[in-house]
Amino acid sequence: MKRHSESTVDNINQQRCKLNTNEERLGLFENWLHTHNVLYDNVETRFVELYNGFALYSTSSEKLPNIQIPICLLMSAESARNSSTFVLPTTDILERSEDHIDQETLILSLFLLHERSKGIQSHWYPYIQLLPQTFSTPLFHKEDYLEYTPVFYLSQTMHHSMSEVCDLINSKTFTLEDFLWAYTVIGSRAFKIPELGTTLIPLADLANHVSFAQEANLVTKGIDKQTDRFILVTTEKKIVKGEEICIRYNELANWQLLLYYGFAIENNAFDSFFLQLKMDPNDTYEMEMKKTLLLNLNEDFFLDHELQIVEDEPIIDAHLLATLRLILMTNEELDQYNISNLDDLLSSIVNVDNERRVLNKLQDILNEFKETTFTTTLEENLQRYQSTELIDDERYSLIYLIGQKQILENAFRWVENALSQLS
């Protein structure tokens, strides 16, 4: 077991100087873990150039990793409330900020900044100095890499919201950039646990993400009330010496990974984009009311649709086609349908003319999405991605853009093929 037996708090204090290398930062952090009797058997922490950060690795093929972290090292809103040096934001600020940020995250963000400002006097100094100094999330991008995608607009909205919160707080001790840093630390690293809510957990937050549950070799078990430790245990996946130890955050698409964590995964199986259908503006009032009523009465028909590449499944699904068949019906076609036979649209066309209108409309929707969202082509993105001069901001943005455009190209091909079969 990795227990600290000889180092003392004085030993740590001696190391609390300006840290120039990753080895020095890691050494101070590990001494801090040892001092507080953190258990991390058969695990080591390494700096990884690929991530430009630290990660966890197994040190044995026979013995399983075992990680137990005392709750005194966890940082949460409760830590802030129990602090003798931190002043909680006023009720007025908390309430006025709620449209932009939940109270728990706001308190924890401010507390993290407070502890960082204390430098070596902070209980969490060895942990804080190990945190990234900047991020590759869109909030920190120096260039506009995301074109006019939803992530671009979401990040703009997020920046504006955090700016308003920062103005409300009107702090003399930190800037907007500082606040964005703390907000992103929490958004990208914190765990949600029943006892404490949003919580930063040193060491546990070094475990990186994998997409699928079967790929994860570590899982959180929460706080053991008998030992007052946060526990992480291994999954059934076999672990070999030198293998990275990872957890699975959730089923996350690249827009979520990029926006909140600052990275993206090639060929992410959870990637998708959304299309929002609209009623036909040429309909009479009576036609629109009947179509709307039928849409509301059948749960298989809806206006918001998700396009996703799934193996052995068409990218344009039956629900999207059925909804468009209903929306684009003429008055004569509409007279043939009611709630009792509406499900027929999921498996059968109305007629060739209606189906052609459906496919042409779908093509128009895809073209409008492409023209209003993207300023470069898939081919240009793929070529740029081969460059050896990419920084993380652009690299991960390109992975996201390529995934979105591949979905779009698949949808275009499906529509073109369907149209050719009608001819």
Tab-separated table of C-alpha atoms in Angstrom:
chain	number	residue	atom	x	y	z
A	1	MET	CA	0.000	0.000	0.000
A	2	LYS	CA	1.186	3.507	-0.784
A	3	ARG	CA	1.025	5.039	2.662
A	4	HIS	CA	3.056	7.967	3.908
A	5	SER	CA	5.153	7.000	6.890
A	6	GLU	CA	8.050	9.442	7.189
A	7	SER	CA	7.187	12.678	5.386
A	8	THR	CA	5.637	15.349	7.543
A	9	VAL	CA	3.787	18.559	6.940
A	10	ASP	CA	7.115	20.351	7.466
A	11	ASN	CA	8.536	18.238	4.664
A	12	ILE	CA	5.786	19.463	2.368
A	13	ASN	CA	6.289	23.058	3.441
A	14	GLN	CA	9.951	22.817	2.430
A	15	GLN	CA	8.801	21.948	-1.094
A	16	ARG	CA	6.336	24.826	-1.262
A	17	CYS	CA	8.444	26.998	-3.475
A	18	LYS	CA	8.094	27.935	-7.123
A	19	LEU	CA	7.690	24.660	-8.984
A	20	ASN	CA	9.425	24.672	-12.354
A	21	THR	CA	8.879	21.151	-13.659
A	22	ASN	CA	6.079	18.623	-13.858
A	23	GLU	CA	8.191	16.258	-11.751
A	24	GLU	CA	8.405	18.843	-8.965
A	25	ARG	CA	4.677	19.511	-9.104
A	26	LEU	CA	3.888	15.812	-9.064
A	27	GLY	CA	6.337	15.172	-6.231
A	28	LEU	CA	4.699	17.794	-4.039
A	29	PHE	CA	1.258	16.394	-4.839
A	30	GLU	CA	2.272	12.820	-4.027
A	31	ASN	CA	3.850	13.869	-0.725
A	32	TRP	CA	0.578	15.589	0.139
A	33	LEU	CA	-1.332	12.397	-0.669
A	34	HIS	CA	1.047	10.367	1.494
A	35	THR	CA	0.805	12.815	4.385
A	36	HIS	CA	-2.971	12.387	4.416
A	37	ASN	CA	-2.804	8.594	4.118
A	38	VAL	CA	-4.339	8.367	0.667
A	39	LEU	CA	-4.252	4.760	-0.514
A	40	TYR	CA	-3.448	4.181	-4.151
A	41	ASP	CA	-2.089	0.665	-4.396
A	42	ASN	CA	-0.664	-0.512	-7.736
A	43	VAL	CA	-1.201	2.916	-9.275
A	44	GLU	CA	1.195	5.601	-10.408
A	45	THR	CA	0.672	9.126	-11.725
A	46	ARG	CA	2.495	10.254	-14.851
A	47	PHE	CA	2.696	13.396	-16.933
A	48	VAL	CA	1.565	12.557	-20.483
A	49	GLU	CA	2.672	14.816	-23.338
A	50	LEU	CA	-0.263	13.690	-25.499
A	51	TYR	CA	-2.737	15.035	-22.934
A	52	ASN	CA	-0.473	17.824	-21.745
A	53	GLY	CA	-1.526	16.702	-18.298
A	54	PHE	CA	-1.373	13.962	-15.707
A	55	ALA	CA	-2.970	10.524	-15.855
A	56	LEU	CA	-3.158	7.306	-13.816
A	57	TYR	CA	-1.436	4.045	-14.779
A	58	SER	CA	-1.377	0.515	-13.413
A	59	THR	CA	1.911	-0.747	-11.954
A	60	SER	CA	0.985	-4.440	-11.872
A	61	SER	CA	-0.651	-7.115	-14.002
A	62	GLU	CA	-1.360	-9.327	-10.992
A	63	LYS	CA	-2.537	-6.876	-8.328
A	64	LEU	CA	-5.519	-4.628	-8.866
A	65	PRO	CA	-5.508	-0.861	-8.342
A	66	ASN	CA	-7.079	0.290	-5.096
A	67	ILE	CA	-7.785	3.987	-4.547
A	68	GLN	CA	-9.152	5.416	-1.296
A	69	ILE	CA	-9.163	9.156	-0.652
A	70	PRO	CA	-9.983	10.658	2.782
A	71	ILE	CA	-12.871	13.114	2.630
A	72	CYS	CA	-10.692	15.800	4.229
A	73	LEU	CA	-9.026	16.199	0.811
A	74	LEU	CA	-12.302	16.636	-1.070
A	75	MET	CA	-13.302	20.184	-2.021
A	76	SER	CA	-17.008	21.019	-2.165
A	77	ALA	CA	-19.466	23.789	-1.356
A	78	GLU	CA	-19.551	22.333	2.140
A	79	SER	CA	-15.793	22.971	2.391
A	80	ALA	CA	-16.504	26.596	1.532
A	81	ARG	CA	-19.221	26.892	4.170
A	82	ASN	CA	-16.927	25.395	6.810
A	83	SER	CA	-13.963	27.627	5.934
A	84	SER	CA	-12.894	30.262	8.458
A	85	THR	CA	-11.303	32.455	5.776
A	86	PHE	CA	-13.826	32.311	2.914
A	87	VAL	CA	-16.754	34.720	2.691
A	88	LEU	CA	-19.783	33.178	1.004
A	89	PRO	CA	-21.488	35.197	-1.739
A	90	THR	CA	-24.594	37.038	-0.578
A	91	THR	CA	-28.063	35.600	-1.064
A	92	ASP	CA	-28.758	38.404	-3.540
A	93	ILE	CA	-25.771	37.430	-5.721
A	94	LEU	CA	-26.650	33.743	-5.556
A	95	GLU	CA	-30.243	34.388	-6.582
A	96	ARG	CA	-29.367	36.841	-9.358
A	97	SER	CA	-26.790	34.406	-10.747
A	98	GLU	CA	-29.113	31.402	-10.867
A	99	ASP	CA	-30.098	31.950	-14.514
A	100	HIS	CA	-26.431	31.499	-15.435
A	101	ILE	CA	-24.882	29.120	-12.905
A	102	ASP	CA	-26.188	26.887	-10.121
A	103	GLN	CA	-25.405	28.016	-6.585
A	104	GLU	CA	-23.273	24.986	-5.766
A	105	THR	CA	-20.975	25.506	-8.744
A	106	LEU	CA	-20.726	29.238	-8.090
A	107	ILE	CA	-19.755	28.751	-4.445
A	108	LEU	CA	-17.211	26.067	-5.338
A	109	SER	CA	-15.724	28.208	-8.151
A	110	LEU	CA	-15.251	31.143	-5.805
A	111	PHE	CA	-13.859	28.924	-3.063
A	112	LEU	CA	-11.333	27.387	-5.467
A	113	LEU	CA	-10.171	30.887	-6.448
A	114	HIS	CA	-9.971	31.834	-2.775
A	115	GLU	CA	-7.803	28.815	-1.971
A	116	ARG	CA	-5.607	29.458	-5.004
A	117	SER	CA	-5.051	33.047	-3.838
A	118	LYS	CA	-3.724	31.744	-0.493
A	119	GLY	CA	-0.808	30.057	-2.253
A	120	ILE	CA	1.232	27.769	-0.029
A	121	GLN	CA	-1.010	28.562	2.936
A	122	SER	CA	-3.866	26.639	1.359
A	123	HIS	CA	-4.616	23.117	2.535
A	124	TRP	CA	-5.177	22.241	-1.148
A	125	TYR	CA	-2.073	23.980	-2.521
A	126	PRO	CA	-0.346	20.746	-3.694
A	127	TYR	CA	-3.518	19.818	-5.568
A	128	ILE	CA	-4.232	23.278	-6.993
A	129	GLN	CA	-0.702	23.658	-8.393
A	130	LEU	CA	-1.216	20.382	-10.278
A	131	LEU	CA	-4.360	21.655	-12.033
A	132	PRO	CA	-4.100	22.824	-15.667
A	133	GLN	CA	-3.341	26.519	-16.027
A	134	THR	CA	-5.494	26.769	-19.146
A	135	PHE	CA	-7.885	24.578	-21.118
A	136	SER	CA	-8.710	23.640	-24.694
A	137	THR	CA	-12.441	24.194	-24.179
A	138	PRO	CA	-13.950	26.822	-26.521
A	139	LEU	CA	-14.090	29.323	-23.639
A	140	PHE	CA	-10.297	29.559	-23.928
A	141	HIS	CA	-9.896	29.468	-27.713
A	142	LYS	CA	-7.858	32.343	-29.150
A	143	GLU	CA	-9.184	31.687	-32.674
A	144	ASP	CA	-12.636	30.825	-34.027
A	145	TYR	CA	-12.202	27.167	-34.979
A	146	LEU	CA	-15.829	26.064	-34.615
A	147	GLU	CA	-17.403	27.912	-37.561
A	148	TYR	CA	-21.140	28.442	-36.820
A	149	THR	CA	-21.846	25.141	-35.134
A	150	PRO	CA	-24.037	24.747	-32.037
A	151	VAL	CA	-20.857	24.485	-29.926
A	152	PHE	CA	-19.775	27.924	-31.165
A	153	TYR	CA	-23.065	29.491	-30.089
A	154	LEU	CA	-23.162	27.573	-26.808
A	155	SER	CA	-19.658	28.698	-25.898
A	156	GLN	CA	-20.536	32.309	-26.766
A	157	THR	CA	-23.609	32.095	-24.538
A	158	MET	CA	-21.566	30.492	-21.758
A	159	HIS	CA	-18.914	33.211	-21.959
A	160	HIS	CA	-21.569	35.936	-21.830
A	161	SER	CA	-23.284	34.277	-18.855
A	162	MET	CA	-20.062	33.901	-16.878
A	163	SER	CA	-19.171	37.498	-17.684
A	164	GLU	CA	-22.488	38.647	-16.220
A	165	VAL	CA	-21.913	36.555	-13.090
A	166	CYS	CA	-18.418	37.985	-12.743
A	167	ASP	CA	-19.820	41.524	-13.048
A	168	LEU	CA	-22.373	40.744	-10.329
A	169	ILE	CA	-19.661	39.541	-7.971
A	170	ASN	CA	-17.507	42.563	-8.836
A	171	SER	CA	-14.409	41.068	-7.227
A	172	LYS	CA	-11.216	43.057	-6.759
A	173	THR	CA	-9.145	39.894	-6.328
A	174	PHE	CA	-9.773	37.977	-9.560
A	175	THR	CA	-10.523	38.665	-13.232
A	176	LEU	CA	-13.031	37.162	-15.656
A	177	GLU	CA	-10.248	34.906	-16.984
A	178	ASP	CA	-9.620	33.645	-13.446
A	179	PHE	CA	-13.316	32.950	-12.954
A	180	LEU	CA	-13.541	31.095	-16.277
A	181	TRP	CA	-10.568	29.004	-15.181
A	182	ALA	CA	-12.228	27.991	-11.892
A	183	TYR	CA	-15.585	27.381	-13.596
A	184	THR	CA	-13.897	25.118	-16.163
A	185	VAL	CA	-11.887	23.230	-13.528
A	186	ILE	CA	-15.151	22.307	-11.837
A	187	GLY	CA	-17.055	21.618	-15.047
A	188	SER	CA	-14.349	19.324	-16.374
A	189	ARG	CA	-13.107	17.601	-13.200
A	190	ALA	CA	-15.753	17.589	-10.467
A	191	PHE	CA	-17.759	14.533	-9.430
A	192	LYS	CA	-21.391	14.522	-8.318
A	193	ILE	CA	-21.706	12.590	-5.075
A	194	PRO	CA	-24.836	12.288	-2.899
A	195	GLU	CA	-23.234	13.427	0.356
A	196	LEU	CA	-21.506	16.576	-0.949
A	197	GLY	CA	-22.916	17.349	-4.376
A	198	THR	CA	-20.453	18.820	-6.878
A	199	THR	CA	-17.015	17.903	-5.534
A	200	LEU	CA	-13.383	18.116	-6.617
A	201	ILE	CA	-11.625	14.873	-5.689
A	202	PRO	CA	-7.815	15.022	-5.921
A	203	LEU	CA	-6.209	12.006	-7.619
A	204	ALA	CA	-9.576	10.578	-8.749
A	205	ASP	CA	-9.915	13.446	-11.231
A	206	LEU	CA	-6.722	12.340	-12.992
A	207	ALA	CA	-8.541	9.315	-14.436
A	208	ASN	CA	-9.362	10.048	-18.071
A	209	HIS	CA	-12.531	9.230	-20.016
A	210	VAL	CA	-13.375	6.276	-22.249
A	211	SER	CA	-16.509	6.130	-24.397
A	212	PHE	CA	-17.927	2.721	-23.527
A	213	ALA	CA	-18.559	1.047	-20.186
A	214	GLN	CA	-16.690	-2.113	-21.248
A	215	GLU	CA	-13.550	-0.031	-21.899
A	216	ALA	CA	-13.426	1.468	-18.404
A	217	ASN	CA	-11.187	-0.270	-15.878
A	218	LEU	CA	-12.077	1.937	-12.910
A	219	VAL	CA	-15.395	2.933	-11.377
A	220	THR	CA	-16.363	5.170	-8.460
A	221	LYS	CA	-18.106	3.626	-5.455
A	222	GLY	CA	-18.689	6.835	-3.509
A	223	ILE	CA	-17.927	7.563	0.134
A	224	ASP	CA	-17.485	4.678	2.541
A	225	LYS	CA	-19.182	5.954	5.695
A	226	GLN	CA	-17.190	3.594	7.930
A	227	THR	CA	-13.789	4.873	6.781
A	228	ASP	CA	-14.763	8.379	5.564
A	229	ARG	CA	-12.974	7.713	2.295
A	230	PHE	CA	-13.995	8.160	-1.322
A	231	ILE	CA	-13.504	4.776	-3.010
A	232	LEU	CA	-12.637	3.829	-6.580
A	233	VAL	CA	-12.466	0.156	-7.555
A	234	THR	CA	-11.631	-1.784	-10.688
A	235	THR	CA	-14.174	-3.157	-13.121
A	236	GLU	CA	-14.137	-6.685	-14.556
A	237	LYS	CA	-11.865	-5.531	-17.393
A	238	LYS	CA	-8.419	-7.110	-17.150
A	239	ILE	CA	-5.659	-4.633	-16.335
A	240	VAL	CA	-2.028	-5.078	-17.338
A	241	LYS	CA	1.059	-3.301	-16.047
A	242	GLY	CA	1.599	0.070	-17.682
A	243	GLU	CA	-2.014	0.387	-18.837
A	244	GLU	CA	-3.788	3.707	-18.330
A	245	ILE	CA	-6.549	3.572	-15.727
A	246	CYS	CA	-9.716	5.233	-17.016
A	247	ILE	CA	-13.290	5.814	-15.997
A	248	ARG	CA	-16.341	6.495	-18.140
A	249	TYR	CA	-17.885	9.901	-17.582
A	250	ASN	CA	-21.099	9.106	-19.474
A	251	GLU	CA	-22.381	8.605	-23.009
A	252	LEU	CA	-20.990	11.862	-24.371
A	253	ALA	CA	-20.984	13.212	-27.919
A	254	ASN	CA	-18.072	15.293	-29.136
A	255	TRP	CA	-19.970	18.555	-28.724
A	256	GLN	CA	-20.252	17.782	-24.995
A	257	LEU	CA	-16.666	16.594	-24.657
A	258	LEU	CA	-15.342	19.674	-26.448
A	259	LEU	CA	-17.569	22.211	-24.705
A	260	TYR	CA	-17.089	20.947	-21.153
A	261	TYR	CA	-13.847	18.927	-21.169
A	262	GLY	CA	-11.801	20.388	-23.999
A	263	PHE	CA	-11.224	17.297	-26.141
A	264	ALA	CA	-12.974	15.189	-28.776
A	265	ILE	CA	-12.774	11.541	-29.853
A	266	GLU	CA	-12.329	10.372	-33.430
A	267	ASN	CA	-15.313	8.387	-34.762
A	268	ASN	CA	-17.284	9.038	-31.579
A	269	ALA	CA	-20.239	6.629	-31.657
A	270	PHE	CA	-22.380	9.124	-29.738
A	271	ASP	CA	-21.909	11.960	-32.242
A	272	SER	CA	-25.060	13.361	-33.800
A	273	PHE	CA	-26.672	16.568	-34.904
A	274	PHE	CA	-30.215	17.803	-34.571
A	275	LEU	CA	-32.754	18.871	-37.155
A	276	GLN	CA	-35.841	20.848	-36.230
A	277	LEU	CA	-38.746	20.453	-38.628
A	278	LYS	CA	-41.328	23.190	-39.188
A	279	MET	CA	-44.936	23.075	-40.266
A	280	ASP	CA	-45.690	23.874	-43.908
A	281	PRO	CA	-46.187	27.672	-44.133
A	282	ASN	CA	-48.520	27.188	-47.113
A	283	ASP	CA	-51.085	25.219	-45.113
A	284	THR	CA	-54.498	26.638	-44.397
A	285	TYR	CA	-55.359	27.180	-40.762
A	286	GLU	CA	-57.554	24.060	-40.732
A	287	MET	CA	-54.816	21.890	-42.267
A	288	GLU	CA	-52.212	23.127	-39.806
A	289	MET	CA	-54.514	22.469	-36.851
A	290	LYS	CA	-55.272	18.906	-38.004
A	291	LYS	CA	-51.599	18.119	-38.642
A	292	THR	CA	-50.626	19.585	-35.281
A	293	LEU	CA	-53.327	17.558	-33.530
A	294	LEU	CA	-52.159	14.330	-35.182
A	295	LEU	CA	-48.546	15.107	-34.256
A	296	ASN	CA	-49.496	15.653	-30.635
A	297	LEU	CA	-51.597	12.495	-30.414
A	298	ASN	CA	-48.902	10.107	-31.644
A	299	GLU	CA	-45.599	9.816	-29.773
A	300	ASP	CA	-43.827	8.455	-32.870
A	301	PHE	CA	-44.206	11.813	-34.630
A	302	PHE	CA	-42.199	14.845	-33.516
A	303	LEU	CA	-40.473	17.930	-34.908
A	304	ASP	CA	-37.035	17.535	-33.281
A	305	HIS	CA	-34.894	14.783	-34.787
A	306	GLU	CA	-31.398	13.494	-34.194
A	307	LEU	CA	-29.189	12.236	-37.030
A	308	GLN	CA	-26.561	9.705	-35.994
A	309	ILE	CA	-24.365	7.175	-37.770
A	310	VAL	CA	-25.276	3.750	-36.369
A	311	GLU	CA	-23.957	0.540	-37.894
A	312	ASP	CA	-26.536	-1.350	-39.993
A	313	GLU	CA	-29.194	1.337	-39.485
A	314	PRO	CA	-30.298	4.048	-41.970
A	315	ILE	CA	-29.205	7.535	-40.986
A	316	ILE	CA	-32.679	8.856	-41.867
A	317	ASP	CA	-35.047	6.934	-39.635
A	318	ALA	CA	-38.720	6.066	-40.006
A	319	HIS	CA	-39.843	8.699	-37.481
A	320	LEU	CA	-38.262	11.563	-39.430
A	321	LEU	CA	-39.721	10.348	-42.731
A	322	ALA	CA	-43.177	9.742	-41.247
A	323	THR	CA	-43.264	13.205	-39.682
A	324	LEU	CA	-42.293	14.859	-42.959
A	325	ARG	CA	-44.887	12.791	-44.842
A	326	LEU	CA	-47.555	14.200	-42.527
A	327	ILE	CA	-46.261	17.782	-42.548
A	328	LEU	CA	-46.073	17.909	-46.357
A	329	MET	CA	-49.451	16.357	-47.118
A	330	THR	CA	-51.868	18.152	-49.391
A	331	ASN	CA	-55.449	18.629	-48.189
A	332	GLU	CA	-56.592	15.632	-50.262
A	333	GLU	CA	-53.844	13.419	-48.832
A	334	LEU	CA	-54.608	14.593	-45.301
A	335	ASP	CA	-58.251	13.548	-45.661
A	336	GLN	CA	-57.081	9.918	-45.920
A	337	TYR	CA	-55.464	9.891	-42.465
A	338	ASN	CA	-56.587	10.033	-38.872
A	339	ILE	CA	-55.260	8.792	-35.551
A	340	SER	CA	-56.258	5.204	-36.321
A	341	ASN	CA	-54.090	4.802	-39.432
A	342	LEU	CA	-51.355	7.386	-38.812
A	343	ASP	CA	-48.832	4.675	-37.917
A	344	ASP	CA	-48.966	3.508	-41.530
A	345	LEU	CA	-46.704	6.464	-42.351
A	346	LEU	CA	-43.876	4.805	-40.399
A	347	SER	CA	-43.614	1.982	-42.913
A	348	SER	CA	-45.354	3.137	-46.099
A	349	ILE	CA	-45.214	6.164	-48.349
A	350	VAL	CA	-48.370	8.205	-48.996
A	351	ASN	CA	-47.732	8.281	-52.726
A	352	VAL	CA	-44.807	8.986	-55.044
A	353	ASP	CA	-45.517	12.731	-55.251
A	354	ASN	CA	-45.644	13.100	-51.459
A	355	GLU	CA	-42.458	11.059	-51.035
A	356	ARG	CA	-40.652	13.206	-53.578
A	357	ARG	CA	-41.733	16.338	-51.692
A	358	VAL	CA	-40.466	14.717	-48.487
A	359	LEU	CA	-37.047	13.899	-49.922
A	360	ASN	CA	-36.659	17.267	-51.642
A	361	LYS	CA	-37.622	19.036	-48.423
A	362	LEU	CA	-35.139	16.947	-46.475
A	363	GLN	CA	-32.451	17.837	-49.007
A	364	ASP	CA	-33.321	21.529	-48.607
A	365	ILE	CA	-33.120	21.258	-44.809
A	366	LEU	CA	-29.698	19.586	-45.003
A	367	ASN	CA	-28.432	22.182	-47.475
A	368	GLU	CA	-29.631	25.028	-45.279
A	369	PHE	CA	-27.927	23.451	-42.263
A	370	LYS	CA	-24.695	23.042	-44.223
A	371	GLU	CA	-24.696	26.584	-45.601
A	372	THR	CA	-25.546	28.299	-42.311
A	373	THR	CA	-23.300	26.168	-40.096
A	374	PHE	CA	-20.058	25.456	-41.950
A	375	THR	CA	-17.516	27.684	-43.658
A	376	THR	CA	-15.171	24.880	-44.759
A	377	THR	CA	-15.673	21.508	-46.415
A	378	LEU	CA	-15.128	18.032	-45.025
A	379	GLU	CA	-12.230	17.558	-47.444
A	380	GLU	CA	-10.550	20.751	-46.241
A	381	ASN	CA	-10.944	19.659	-42.612
A	382	LEU	CA	-9.503	16.208	-43.298
A	383	GLN	CA	-6.522	17.739	-45.084
A	384	ARG	CA	-5.919	20.274	-42.302
A	385	TYR	CA	-6.146	17.510	-39.686
A	386	GLN	CA	-3.034	15.911	-41.188
A	387	SER	CA	-0.939	18.963	-40.281
A	388	THR	CA	1.786	18.477	-37.701
A	389	GLU	CA	1.441	22.080	-36.514
A	390	LEU	CA	-1.989	21.853	-34.880
A	391	ILE	CA	-2.512	23.025	-31.317
A	392	ASP	CA	-5.038	21.181	-29.157
A	393	ASP	CA	-7.719	23.865	-29.630
A	394	GLU	CA	-7.739	23.378	-33.389
A	395	ARG	CA	-7.103	19.630	-33.358
A	396	TYR	CA	-10.100	18.810	-31.173
A	397	SER	CA	-12.274	21.331	-33.000
A	398	LEU	CA	-11.404	19.601	-36.270
A	399	ILE	CA	-12.330	16.207	-34.855
A	400	TYR	CA	-15.722	17.636	-33.864
A	401	LEU	CA	-16.236	19.337	-37.259
A	402	ILE	CA	-15.208	16.232	-39.208
A	403	GLY	CA	-17.670	14.110	-37.251
A	404	GLN	CA	-20.523	16.562	-37.882
A	405	LYS	CA	-19.775	16.802	-41.595
A	406	GLN	CA	-19.498	13.031	-41.979
A	407	ILE	CA	-22.984	12.677	-40.529
A	408	LEU	CA	-24.216	15.348	-42.947
A	409	GLU	CA	-22.551	13.675	-45.946
A	410	ASN	CA	-24.097	10.337	-44.984
A	411	ALA	CA	-27.524	11.974	-44.816
A	412	PHE	CA	-27.050	13.597	-48.241
A	413	ARG	CA	-26.059	10.256	-49.773
A	414	TRP	CA	-29.089	8.541	-48.239
A	415	VAL	CA	-31.475	11.173	-49.664
A	416	GLU	CA	-29.863	11.089	-53.104
A	417	ASN	CA	-30.156	7.295	-53.183
A	418	ALA	CA	-33.809	7.437	-52.094
A	419	LEU	CA	-34.610	10.009	-54.796
A	420	SER	CA	-32.940	7.894	-57.459
A	421	GLN	CA	-35.144	4.939	-56.499
A	422	LEU	CA	-38.280	7.066	-56.987
A	423	SER	CA	-37.339	7.989	-60.550
